Structures are given as C-alpha cells and as structure tokens.
Amino acid sequence: MEQPIGVIDSGVGGLTVVHELMRQLPKEPLIYLGDTERCPYGPRTKEEVKQFTWEMVRFLLKKNIKMLVIACNTATAFTIEELQEKLDIPVIGVIKPGARAAIKSTENNYIGVIGTEGTVQSGAYSYALRQIKSDIEVISLACPAFVPMVEKGILDGPEAKQVVETTLVPILEHDQMDTLILGCTHYPLLKDTIQAVAGEKITVISSSEETARETSTTLDIHQIANGDDPMPPHEFYATGDLNIFIEITQKIFKDSNFGVLTIKHADLRHV
Amino acid sequence: MEQPIGVIDSGVGGLTVVHELMRQLPKEPLIYLGDTERCPYGPRTKEEVKQFTWEMVRFLLKKNIKMLVIACNTATAFTIEELQEKLDIPVIGVIKPGARAAIKSTENNYIGVIGTEGTVQSGAYSYALRQIKSDIEVISLACPAFVPMVEKGILDGPEAKQVVETTLVPILEHDQMDTLILGCTHYPLLKDTIQAVAGEKITVISSSEETARETSTTLDIHQIANGDDPMPPHEFYATGDLNIFIEITQKIFKDSNFGVLTIKHADLRHV
C-alpha cells in the first residue's frame, strides 16, 4: 500500500522515530506532525494530552494514513488504548516496543526508565513490563530538564553533558540496573551523552529504534507494507515556529538521504 | 488466553526459540514438537519439508494452540505463506524477525546469512531483507555440518570450534559484512563459538531471540497474551530417540527455572 504512515509527537522528539523509520523502512512514505507550539506535553494533564492528541490524529486522518505511530511517550501513556479502539487503522505507541526490547536485553531483570513527569507518573512502563514479565524490577526517574533543552536544539556540548550528569544521579545509584529505557522520544537525541554518563555496563534502549522495528512487524502482520518505492515523498508538519523546527530537522537528518521532504506549518484549530 | 503457543522444528534447534520464549514471555504455556527422527530438513526437497511440517502442525492443532511459531528456517522458507493462509491462528516464522533485527543492526547494509542448504538455496533471507530495504547486500553460506553436530550434542569444545572455523572461512572473507544472521535455530547453540570466530566487529543476530520478541508483538496485536500465570506448564515432544533429546534439553535449560516441563514421544503417523 502506497498510503503514508502517520507519525505524531508533542514536538521534535518523534523525528528520532521518523529517522529510524526511514532507515529501517525506506520504502514507506511518512507524514510527521509535531505539536511544537504546545510542547512539552510532559507536565500537562491527561485531559489536555488527550485533546491535543486527538486534534493531531484528525489532522493526519485527513491525509489518508494507513497506520498511526504515536511517537510520544506521554501521549502513548494517556491515549493509546482509546485510539486503538476507535480508529480503523493499526495504531502503535512507543512504550511496548521499548518494554519488549528491554526484556530481551536485561540479564538480571533490573530495568531503569527515564521519561517526562507524565510518563513516569502514569506508570505505563512498569505496567507494560510487568504485564509481560512479573519479576521485572523497575526504577524510574522523571527528567523534566531534557525536553526543553532538546527543543532549543542543545543536543551535545558541555551544557548538555552537565544537565544529563546532574539529572541522572538518582537513577545511576541503583547498581543492579543493567538496562535503561529512554522513555521519551526526545532522549535519543541525547543518547551519546546519556550512554557516556551511564557507562558501558548499561544497555541503553532507544524506544525510537524499537518502535520503527515494531512498525515493520505491524505492517507485515496487517499486510500493508509498501512494495516498491525506493525514494518515497515525506511531509513534516509543525504547529509552532518553523525556523527552529527546520534547524533541528537538519541536525537530525544531516547525514541522511531519504527522499523528497516537504516541511510545512500545521494549523490544528481548523481541523 | 491460557491456551498454549505451539512451536515446531525439525529437531532440537527450535528449543533455542523455546528458551527465549520462556525468558521473554514467562507467562505463556508452550508446546514444542521436534521432528528429531527425520532431522535434518536442510537437504530435503520442498515437498518433503511441506509434508512433514503439515504433519507437525496437525499434531499441535489437536492440542488447541492459540498461535504457531515455525522455529525452523527451512520449514519457514517452504511453508509459511501456505500456513498463514490456511490456519485460523497467527503463524510466524523465524526469517522475518531475523531480517528485521539485521536491518536495525547494520550500519553499512552488508548482511551475512548462514543456514542449511535448503534455507540458503531458497533465497528466503535475501528476499525478506530486500523486500524491506532494496539496497541491502546479502552474502550467504550453507553450513551443512552444523545441524548434525548440534543434534549429537556437540555444542562447544575443540571439535565444535574447528568445524565452525573451517566452515565460516568463505563468508568471513567479506570484510564489509557487519552483521551476521544465524539463519538456523540450531546455530544459537553454537553462538559463542561463532561469535569468537567471527570477531567483535560483527554483530551476530540470533533468529531465535528475535522470533521470541516478535511472538510478543504478535500476541499483543492479536490480543491473545496470557494475563497471569507465573509458572505455566510446558510440554515437549520429539519424534525420535528421547534419550538424546532429553540430554540436549538439559544442556539448553540447565540454568533455567521456567515451570513444569513434561517430555514425551510423539507419533506423527497416526495424527
């Protein structure tokens, strides 16, 4: 099927999922929508997140998407069950793929999760992990400083390193933790810094890479993969300022050649 | 759903998938059937493999399985499309999970595949890989000495090392290969030896681990995972000699405590 896959996020973090989708599924056209104007979702109420997510979903349904990827952990935690129930197309989030990869990776069942306040308070990772494997020990930490930093385009350098180091102290005190889930799609943009601070003994799981992998599985099970398009067109939309969005997009896709990309402003008030 | 997942293989190789299923999905009861009497399938004709596989499938359908895992690359290559079309339950094989993991892993798109003659000649991995990503370079090699060695219980030591070293020479000459798929479920039993011979620069992908991971995804998409059973019962069947089967089972599961396990002989002539 040549229809695009729709990808939504609260801001630019979901672009890490898009990057992996383009790398792992290069024949699939993508439409991305980042709600950069109202980012971050982490500190918002469940009702607000649900309302904003539905606005994004309605925008993408008009673009005739064949599948929806909720590339935002907070939105996944609060809306995925409702979306899976109400939409006619397959819907996947970022939490279960990350949870499954962590279960495959861990050797001692001690798994750490870092994410936004909303994701951590929802307990969505603990629930997903223990639903599959009861004896998983979950240590989690909200890292509210990371998303605003990434949205400003600060992805490396001394400021990023210092913020990551300071923030991760409480979770790195748990010596037994052998696997750490980046439970926010913004965090893979800080992955090198996080891996360096966490040390080699900890396997860092990017929910973005894992979600792309499970998108491939989902397309396969539903038999809706695109057969033959080596350079499909992609469309990226943002609700907020396009300049900073384009700047971050260029940073994330700087070494990539994934086909024709159009970047536009999206107005969700008239959907 | 408390019904078991059915797992079939030509012999003992599929036990590596079962081991990973128990580790990654500890709440799921499993029924394993190894056609040890007629192993190996690798050198057999497509028609023979199809006939034998259908006999195993009929045996397991009588056990009321909720999902089928074809834990044999040769059987997957020759039968999966037919089984997916004709059975009412979800069916997954070992080829696509291995292919997807390799695509996620490779950084330069050079992927090696080792398997039985049947799997390699079928071109199933090349097809699966290139269907997803056209520019993957696939180097493949049949390793007919591995399965008979594993079925004899020779999993490590000097004989195993020498056979692996000698066999892999032609594929390791390809310097660019950065990822190697163990395209036979017997091979994970030689994984340490294969990784040592291949060297650290090559990521070795176990189709067994990846198939367990995708079984988890499939249960989730079809909403048939088992909610709550920390120590489910498992049944293992073999068509051939039970002594060697039990010996190899003990080697594979020596450090594991996965619940109650019953091992029995299976007669497929009267299914």
Coordinates of C-alpha atoms in Angstrom, one line a residue:
Chain A
M1 CA 0.0 0.0 0.0
E2 CA 1.4 3.4 -1.1
Q3 CA -0.5 5.4 1.6
P4 CA 1.7 7.1 4.2
I5 CA 2.3 6.1 7.8
G6 CA 1.3 8.9 10.1
V7 CA 3.6 9.9 13.0
I8 CA 2.7 12.3 15.8
D9 CA 4.6 13.8 18.6
S10 CA 4.4 16.7 21.1
G11 CA 7.4 18.4 19.3
V12 CA 10.6 17.4 17.6
G13 CA 11.3 14.2 19.6
G14 CA 9.3 12.0 17.3
L15 CA 11.7 12.9 14.5
T16 CA 14.0 10.3 16.1
V17 CA 11.3 7.7 15.3
V18 CA 11.0 9.1 11.8
H19 CA 14.7 8.9 11.3
E20 CA 14.6 5.2 12.3
L21 CA 11.5 4.5 10.1
M22 CA 13.3 6.0 7.1
R23 CA 16.4 3.9 7.8
Q24 CA 14.6 0.6 8.6
L25 CA 11.6 1.0 6.2
P26 CA 13.0 3.2 3.4
K27 CA 10.1 2.3 1.0
E28 CA 7.4 3.8 3.3
P29 CA 6.2 7.4 2.8
L30 CA 5.7 9.3 6.1
I31 CA 3.7 12.2 7.4
Y32 CA 5.0 13.7 10.6
L33 CA 3.2 16.1 12.8
G34 CA 4.9 17.8 15.8
D35 CA 2.8 19.9 18.1
T36 CA 5.8 22.2 18.8
E37 CA 3.6 25.1 19.7
R38 CA 2.2 23.3 22.8
C39 CA 5.3 21.2 23.7
P40 CA 6.2 19.9 26.2
Y41 CA 3.2 17.5 27.0
G42 CA 5.0 16.0 30.0
P43 CA 3.7 18.4 32.7
R44 CA 0.2 18.6 31.2
T45 CA -3.0 16.9 32.5
K46 CA -4.3 13.7 31.0
E47 CA -7.3 15.6 29.6
E48 CA -5.1 18.2 27.8
V49 CA -2.9 15.5 26.3
K50 CA -5.9 13.5 25.1
Q51 CA -7.5 16.6 23.5
F52 CA -4.2 17.7 21.7
T53 CA -3.5 14.1 20.6
W54 CA -7.0 13.8 19.0
E55 CA -6.5 17.1 17.2
M56 CA -3.3 15.7 15.7
V57 CA -4.9 12.4 14.8
R58 CA -7.8 14.1 13.0
F59 CA -5.3 16.2 11.0
L60 CA -3.5 13.1 9.9
L61 CA -6.6 11.0 9.1
K62 CA -7.4 13.7 6.5
K63 CA -4.1 12.8 4.9
N64 CA -5.3 9.2 4.4
I65 CA -2.7 7.5 6.5
K66 CA -2.7 3.7 6.6
M67 CA -1.2 3.4 10.1
L68 CA -0.6 5.7 13.1
V69 CA 2.6 5.8 15.2
I70 CA 2.3 7.7 18.5
A71 CA 5.9 8.8 18.7
C72 CA 5.4 10.5 22.1
N73 CA 5.6 8.5 25.3
T74 CA 3.3 10.9 27.2
A75 CA 0.6 10.7 24.5
T76 CA 1.1 6.9 24.3
A77 CA 0.6 6.5 28.0
F78 CA -2.6 8.5 28.0
T79 CA -4.3 7.8 24.7
I80 CA -3.2 4.5 23.0
E81 CA -6.0 2.3 24.2
E82 CA -8.6 4.7 23.2
L83 CA -7.0 5.3 19.8
Q84 CA -6.6 1.5 19.2
E85 CA -10.2 1.0 20.0
K86 CA -11.7 3.9 17.9
L87 CA -9.5 4.0 14.8
D88 CA -9.9 1.6 11.9
I89 CA -6.1 1.6 11.1
P90 CA -3.4 -0.1 13.2
V91 CA -2.0 2.2 16.0
I92 CA 1.2 1.6 17.8
G93 CA 2.9 3.6 20.5
V94 CA 6.5 3.8 21.8
I95 CA 6.1 2.1 25.2
K96 CA 5.5 -1.5 24.4
P97 CA 8.3 -1.7 21.8
G98 CA 10.8 -0.2 24.3
A99 CA 9.5 -2.6 27.0
R100 CA 9.9 -5.7 24.9
A101 CA 13.4 -4.7 23.8
A102 CA 14.4 -4.1 27.5
I103 CA 13.0 -7.5 28.5
K104 CA 15.0 -9.1 25.6
S105 CA 18.2 -7.2 26.8
T106 CA 18.2 -7.5 30.5
E107 CA 20.1 -10.3 32.2
N108 CA 19.1 -9.7 35.8
N109 CA 15.6 -8.1 35.4
Y110 CA 16.6 -4.7 36.7
I111 CA 15.4 -2.1 34.3
G112 CA 15.6 1.7 34.5
V113 CA 13.2 4.1 32.8
I114 CA 13.7 7.8 32.2
G115 CA 10.9 9.9 30.8
T116 CA 8.8 13.0 31.3
E117 CA 6.8 13.6 34.5
G118 CA 3.6 12.5 32.8
T119 CA 5.1 9.2 31.5
V120 CA 6.8 8.4 34.8
Q121 CA 3.7 9.2 36.9
S122 CA 1.5 7.2 34.6
G123 CA 3.5 4.1 35.5
A124 CA 3.0 3.0 31.9
Y125 CA 6.4 1.3 31.5
S126 CA 6.2 -0.5 34.8
Y127 CA 2.7 -1.8 33.8
A128 CA 3.9 -2.8 30.3
L129 CA 7.0 -4.6 31.6
R130 CA 5.3 -6.4 34.5
Q131 CA 2.3 -7.4 32.3
I132 CA 4.8 -9.4 30.2
K133 CA 7.2 -10.5 33.0
S134 CA 6.1 -10.2 36.6
D135 CA 9.5 -10.3 38.3
I136 CA 11.0 -7.2 36.5
E137 CA 12.2 -4.6 38.9
V138 CA 11.6 -1.1 37.5
I139 CA 13.4 2.0 38.6
S140 CA 12.1 5.2 37.1
L141 CA 13.1 8.9 37.0
A142 CA 11.4 11.9 35.5
C143 CA 13.9 14.2 33.7
P144 CA 11.9 17.4 33.1
A145 CA 15.0 19.3 32.0
F146 CA 15.7 17.2 28.9
V147 CA 12.8 18.1 26.6
P148 CA 13.0 21.9 26.8
M149 CA 16.8 21.6 26.2
V150 CA 16.4 19.4 23.1
E151 CA 13.6 21.7 21.8
K152 CA 16.1 24.5 22.0
G153 CA 18.5 22.5 19.8
I154 CA 21.0 21.8 22.6
L155 CA 21.9 18.2 21.8
D156 CA 25.6 17.9 22.9
G157 CA 28.4 20.0 24.3
P158 CA 29.2 21.0 27.9
E159 CA 25.7 22.3 28.8
A160 CA 24.0 19.1 27.7
K161 CA 26.6 16.9 29.5
Q162 CA 26.2 18.8 32.7
V163 CA 22.4 18.7 32.7
V164 CA 22.4 14.9 31.9
E165 CA 25.0 14.2 34.6
T166 CA 23.2 16.1 37.3
T167 CA 19.8 14.7 36.3
L168 CA 20.7 11.0 36.2
V169 CA 22.4 10.8 39.6
P170 CA 19.4 9.3 41.5
I171 CA 18.8 6.5 38.9
L172 CA 22.5 5.6 38.4
E173 CA 22.8 5.0 42.2
H174 CA 21.0 1.7 41.5
D175 CA 24.0 -0.6 40.9
Q176 CA 22.0 -3.6 39.7
M177 CA 20.3 -1.8 36.8
D178 CA 21.7 -3.3 33.6
T179 CA 19.2 -1.8 31.0
L180 CA 18.0 1.8 30.7
I181 CA 15.0 2.7 28.6
L182 CA 15.0 6.1 27.0
G183 CA 11.2 6.5 27.7
C184 CA 10.9 9.8 25.7
T185 CA 11.5 10.2 22.0
H186 CA 13.4 13.4 22.6
Y187 CA 16.1 11.5 24.6
P188 CA 17.7 9.5 21.7
L189 CA 19.0 13.0 20.6
L190 CA 21.0 12.9 23.8
K191 CA 21.8 9.2 23.5
D192 CA 25.6 9.5 23.2
T193 CA 25.7 11.8 26.2
I194 CA 23.4 9.5 28.2
Q195 CA 25.4 6.4 27.3
A196 CA 28.7 8.1 28.2
V197 CA 27.3 9.2 31.6
A198 CA 25.6 5.8 32.3
G199 CA 28.7 3.8 31.4
E200 CA 29.3 0.7 29.2
K201 CA 27.7 -1.8 31.6
I202 CA 24.2 -0.4 31.0
T203 CA 22.4 -1.2 27.7
V204 CA 20.6 1.9 26.6
I205 CA 17.3 1.1 24.8
S206 CA 16.0 3.7 22.3
S207 CA 12.3 3.4 22.2
S208 CA 12.5 5.2 18.8
E209 CA 14.6 2.4 17.2
E210 CA 12.4 -0.3 18.7
T211 CA 9.2 1.4 17.6
A212 CA 10.5 1.5 14.0
R213 CA 11.2 -2.2 14.2
E214 CA 7.7 -2.9 15.5
T215 CA 6.2 -0.7 12.8
S216 CA 7.8 -3.1 10.4
T217 CA 6.3 -6.1 12.2
T218 CA 2.9 -4.4 12.3
L219 CA 2.9 -3.6 8.6
D220 CA 3.8 -7.2 7.9
I221 CA 1.0 -8.7 10.1
H222 CA -1.6 -6.4 8.6
Q223 CA -0.1 -6.9 5.1
I224 CA 0.0 -3.2 4.3
A225 CA 3.7 -2.7 3.7
N226 CA 4.7 -0.7 0.6
G227 CA 6.1 -3.0 -2.1
D228 CA 8.3 -0.8 -4.2
D229 CA 9.3 2.8 -3.8
P230 CA 13.0 3.4 -3.2
M231 CA 12.6 7.2 -2.6
P232 CA 9.1 7.9 -1.3
P233 CA 8.0 11.5 -0.6
H234 CA 7.7 12.6 3.1
E235 CA 5.9 15.5 4.7
F236 CA 6.7 17.1 8.0
Y237 CA 4.4 19.5 9.8
A238 CA 4.9 21.6 12.9
T239 CA 2.4 23.7 14.8
G240 CA 4.9 26.2 16.1
D241 CA 7.8 28.2 14.8
L242 CA 9.2 26.7 11.6
N243 CA 12.7 28.1 11.8
I244 CA 13.7 26.2 14.9
F245 CA 11.9 23.1 13.6
I246 CA 13.8 23.2 10.3
E247 CA 17.1 23.7 12.2
I248 CA 16.5 20.6 14.4
T249 CA 15.3 18.6 11.4
Q250 CA 18.6 19.5 9.6
K251 CA 20.6 18.4 12.7
I252 CA 18.8 15.0 12.9
F253 CA 18.8 14.2 9.2
K254 CA 22.2 15.8 8.3
D255 CA 23.8 12.6 7.1
S256 CA 20.7 11.1 5.5
N257 CA 19.3 10.9 2.0
F258 CA 15.9 9.5 2.4
G259 CA 13.9 11.1 -0.5
V260 CA 11.9 14.2 -1.0
L261 CA 11.0 16.1 2.1
T262 CA 8.4 18.9 2.4
I263 CA 8.2 21.0 5.6
K264 CA 5.0 23.0 6.4
H265 CA 3.2 24.7 9.1
A266 CA 0.1 23.0 10.5
D267 CA -2.9 24.8 12.0
L268 CA -4.9 22.4 14.2
R269 CA -7.6 24.9 15.1
H270 CA -9.5 24.3 11.9
V271 CA -9.2 20.6 11.6
Chain B
M1 CA -5.7 -16.5 26.8
E2 CA -4.4 -19.5 28.7
Q3 CA -4.1 -21.7 25.6
P4 CA -0.5 -22.7 24.7
I5 CA 1.7 -21.4 21.9
G6 CA 2.8 -24.2 19.6
V7 CA 6.4 -24.4 18.4
I8 CA 7.7 -26.8 15.7
D9 CA 11.1 -27.6 14.5
S10 CA 12.9 -30.3 12.5
G11 CA 14.8 -31.3 15.7
V12 CA 16.3 -29.7 18.8
G13 CA 17.2 -26.4 17.2
G14 CA 13.8 -24.8 18.0
L15 CA 14.5 -25.3 21.7
T16 CA 16.6 -22.1 21.4
V17 CA 13.4 -20.3 20.4
V18 CA 11.6 -22.0 23.3
H19 CA 14.3 -20.9 25.7
E20 CA 13.9 -17.3 24.6
L21 CA 10.1 -17.6 24.7
M22 CA 10.3 -18.7 28.3
R23 CA 12.7 -16.0 29.2
Q24 CA 10.9 -13.1 27.3
L25 CA 7.3 -14.4 27.8
P26 CA 7.3 -16.3 31.1
K27 CA 3.5 -16.4 31.5
E28 CA 2.9 -18.3 28.2
P29 CA 2.5 -22.1 28.3
L30 CA 4.3 -23.7 25.4
I31 CA 4.0 -27.0 23.4
Y32 CA 7.2 -27.9 21.5
L33 CA 7.4 -30.6 18.8
G34 CA 10.8 -31.6 17.3
D35 CA 10.8 -34.0 14.4
T36 CA 14.1 -35.4 15.6
E37 CA 13.5 -38.7 13.8
R38 CA 13.5 -37.1 10.4
C39 CA 16.1 -34.3 11.1
P40 CA 17.8 -32.6 9.3
Y41 CA 15.3 -31.0 7.0
G42 CA 18.0 -28.9 5.3
P43 CA 18.9 -31.3 2.5
R44 CA 15.3 -32.5 1.9
T45 CA 13.0 -31.5 -1.0
K46 CA 10.4 -28.7 -0.7
E47 CA 7.6 -31.3 -1.0
E48 CA 9.1 -33.5 1.9
V49 CA 9.5 -30.4 4.1
K50 CA 5.9 -29.3 3.4
Q51 CA 4.5 -32.8 4.2
F52 CA 6.5 -33.2 7.4
T53 CA 5.6 -29.7 8.5
W54 CA 1.9 -30.2 8.0
E55 CA 2.1 -33.4 10.0
M56 CA 3.6 -31.5 12.9
V57 CA 1.0 -28.7 12.5
R58 CA -1.9 -31.2 12.7
F59 CA -0.4 -32.7 15.8
L60 CA -0.3 -29.3 17.5
L61 CA -3.7 -28.1 16.3
K62 CA -5.2 -31.1 18.3
K63 CA -3.5 -29.6 21.4
N64 CA -5.6 -26.4 20.9
I65 CA -2.7 -24.0 20.4
K66 CA -3.6 -20.2 20.0
M67 CA -0.6 -19.4 17.8
L68 CA 2.1 -21.3 15.8
V69 CA 5.8 -20.5 15.7
I70 CA 7.7 -22.2 13.0
A71 CA 11.0 -22.4 14.8
C72 CA 12.8 -23.9 11.8
N73 CA 14.3 -21.8 9.0
T74 CA 13.9 -24.5 6.3
A75 CA 10.3 -25.1 7.2
T76 CA 9.6 -21.3 7.3
A77 CA 11.2 -20.8 3.9
F78 CA 9.0 -23.5 2.3
T79 CA 5.7 -23.4 4.2
I80 CA 5.0 -20.1 6.0
E81 CA 2.8 -18.5 3.3
E82 CA 0.6 -21.6 3.0
L83 CA 0.3 -21.9 6.7
Q84 CA -0.6 -18.3 7.2
E85 CA -3.2 -18.6 4.5
K86 CA -4.8 -21.8 5.7
L87 CA -4.7 -21.6 9.5
D88 CA -7.1 -19.6 11.6
I89 CA -4.4 -18.8 14.2
P90 CA -1.5 -16.4 13.9
V91 CA 1.6 -18.0 12.4
I92 CA 5.1 -16.6 12.5
G93 CA 8.4 -17.9 11.2
V94 CA 12.0 -17.2 12.1
I95 CA 13.1 -15.5 8.9
K96 CA 11.4 -12.1 9.0
P97 CA 12.2 -11.4 12.7
G98 CA 15.9 -12.2 11.9
A99 CA 15.8 -10.0 8.8
R100 CA 14.2 -7.0 10.7
A101 CA 16.8 -7.3 13.5
A102 CA 19.6 -7.3 11.0
I103 CA 18.3 -4.3 9.2
K104 CA 18.0 -2.5 12.5
S105 CA 21.6 -3.5 13.4
T106 CA 23.6 -3.0 10.2
E107 CA 25.3 0.3 9.6
N108 CA 26.6 -0.3 6.1
N109 CA 23.9 -2.6 4.7
Y110 CA 26.2 -5.6 4.3
I111 CA 24.5 -8.6 5.9
G112 CA 25.7 -12.2 6.0
V113 CA 23.4 -15.2 6.4
I114 CA 24.3 -18.7 7.4
G115 CA 21.8 -21.6 7.3
T116 CA 21.1 -25.0 5.9
E117 CA 21.3 -25.8 2.2
G118 CA 17.5 -25.6 1.9
T119 CA 17.3 -22.2 3.6
V120 CA 20.2 -20.7 1.6
Q121 CA 19.1 -22.1 -1.7
S122 CA 15.5 -20.8 -1.1
G123 CA 16.9 -17.3 -1.0
A124 CA 14.3 -16.5 1.7
Y125 CA 16.5 -14.2 3.7
S126 CA 17.7 -12.2 0.6
Y127 CA 14.0 -11.8 -0.4
A128 CA 12.9 -10.8 3.1
L129 CA 15.7 -8.3 3.5
R130 CA 15.4 -6.7 0.1
Q131 CA 11.6 -6.6 0.3
I132 CA 12.1 -4.2 3.2
K133 CA 15.2 -2.4 2.1
S134 CA 16.3 -2.7 -1.5
D135 CA 20.0 -1.7 -1.1
I136 CA 20.9 -4.5 1.3
E137 CA 23.9 -6.6 0.1
V138 CA 23.4 -10.2 1.2
I139 CA 26.2 -12.7 1.5
S140 CA 25.1 -16.3 2.3
L141 CA 26.6 -19.6 3.1
A142 CA 25.2 -23.0 3.7
C143 CA 26.8 -24.8 6.7
P144 CA 25.6 -28.4 6.4
A145 CA 28.0 -29.7 9.1
F146 CA 26.4 -27.6 11.9
V147 CA 23.0 -29.3 12.4
P148 CA 24.2 -32.9 12.6
M149 CA 26.9 -31.8 15.1
V150 CA 24.4 -30.0 17.3
E151 CA 21.9 -32.9 17.1
K152 CA 24.7 -35.1 18.5
G153 CA 25.1 -32.7 21.4
I154 CA 28.4 -31.2 20.4
L155 CA 27.9 -27.6 21.3
D156 CA 31.4 -26.5 22.3
G157 CA 34.9 -27.7 22.7
P158 CA 37.7 -28.2 20.2
E159 CA 35.7 -30.2 17.6
A160 CA 32.9 -27.6 17.5
K161 CA 35.5 -24.8 17.2
Q162 CA 37.4 -26.5 14.4
V163 CA 34.2 -27.2 12.4
V164 CA 32.9 -23.6 12.8
E165 CA 36.3 -22.1 11.9
T166 CA 36.7 -24.3 8.8
T167 CA 33.1 -23.8 7.7
L168 CA 32.9 -20.0 8.0
V169 CA 36.1 -19.2 6.0
P170 CA 34.3 -18.3 2.8
I171 CA 31.8 -15.9 4.4
L172 CA 34.3 -14.2 6.7
E173 CA 36.4 -13.2 3.6
H174 CA 33.8 -10.5 3.0
D175 CA 35.4 -7.7 5.0
Q176 CA 32.4 -5.3 4.7
M177 CA 29.9 -7.6 6.4
D178 CA 29.0 -6.0 9.8
T179 CA 26.0 -8.2 10.7
L180 CA 25.6 -12.0 10.5
I181 CA 22.3 -13.7 10.8
L182 CA 22.2 -17.2 12.4
G183 CA 19.6 -18.4 9.9
C184 CA 19.1 -21.7 11.5
T185 CA 17.7 -22.2 15.0
H186 CA 20.3 -24.8 15.8
Y187 CA 23.1 -22.2 15.4
P188 CA 22.4 -20.2 18.6
L189 CA 23.6 -23.3 20.4
L190 CA 27.0 -22.5 18.7
K191 CA 26.6 -18.8 19.2
D192 CA 29.6 -18.2 21.5
T193 CA 31.9 -20.2 19.2
I194 CA 30.5 -18.4 16.1
Q195 CA 30.9 -15.0 17.7
A196 CA 34.5 -15.8 18.7
V197 CA 35.4 -17.0 15.2
A198 CA 33.6 -14.0 13.5
G199 CA 35.2 -11.4 15.8
E200 CA 33.8 -8.5 17.8
K201 CA 33.2 -6.2 14.8
I202 CA 30.4 -8.4 13.5
T203 CA 27.0 -8.3 15.2
V204 CA 25.6 -11.8 15.4
I205 CA 21.8 -11.9 15.2
S206 CA 20.1 -14.9 16.7
S207 CA 16.8 -15.5 14.9
S208 CA 15.6 -17.4 18.0
E209 CA 15.8 -14.3 20.3
E210 CA 14.3 -12.1 17.6
T211 CA 11.4 -14.6 17.0
A212 CA 10.6 -14.6 20.7
R213 CA 10.5 -10.8 20.6
E214 CA 8.1 -10.8 17.6
T215 CA 6.0 -13.5 19.2
S216 CA 5.4 -11.0 22.0
T217 CA 4.4 -8.3 19.5
T218 CA 2.1 -10.7 17.7
L219 CA 0.3 -11.8 20.9
D220 CA -0.1 -8.1 21.6
I221 CA -1.5 -7.2 18.2
H222 CA -4.0 -10.1 18.3
Q223 CA -4.8 -9.5 22.0
I224 CA -4.2 -13.2 22.9
A225 CA -1.4 -12.8 25.5
N226 CA -1.8 -14.7 28.8
G227 CA -2.6 -12.3 31.6
D228 CA -1.5 -14.1 34.7
D229 CA 0.4 -17.3 35.1
P230 CA 3.9 -17.0 36.6
M231 CA 4.8 -20.7 36.2
P232 CA 2.8 -22.2 33.3
P233 CA 3.1 -25.9 32.3
H234 CA 5.1 -26.8 29.2
E235 CA 5.1 -29.9 27.0
F236 CA 8.0 -31.0 24.8
Y237 CA 7.5 -33.8 22.2
A238 CA 10.1 -35.4 20.0
T239 CA 9.5 -38.0 17.2
G240 CA 12.9 -39.7 17.6
D241 CA 15.0 -41.1 20.4
L242 CA 14.1 -39.5 23.7
N243 CA 17.4 -40.0 25.5
I244 CA 19.5 -37.7 23.3
F245 CA 16.5 -35.3 23.2
I246 CA 16.4 -35.1 27.0
E247 CA 20.2 -34.8 27.2
I248 CA 20.2 -31.8 24.8
T249 CA 17.1 -30.3 26.6
Q250 CA 19.0 -30.5 29.9
K251 CA 22.0 -28.7 28.3
I252 CA 19.9 -25.9 26.9
F253 CA 17.8 -25.4 30.0
K254 CA 20.4 -26.1 32.7
D255 CA 20.3 -22.7 34.4
S256 CA 16.6 -22.1 33.9
N257 CA 13.6 -22.5 36.1
F258 CA 10.7 -21.9 33.9
G259 CA 7.9 -24.1 35.3
V260 CA 6.7 -27.6 35.0
L261 CA 8.0 -29.4 32.0
T262 CA 6.8 -32.8 30.5
I263 CA 8.8 -34.6 27.8
K264 CA 7.0 -37.2 25.7
H265 CA 7.4 -39.2 22.5
A266 CA 5.2 -38.1 19.5
D267 CA 4.0 -40.4 16.8
L268 CA 3.0 -38.4 13.8
R269 CA 1.9 -41.4 11.7
H270 CA -1.5 -41.5 13.4
V271 CA -2.3 -37.8 13.5

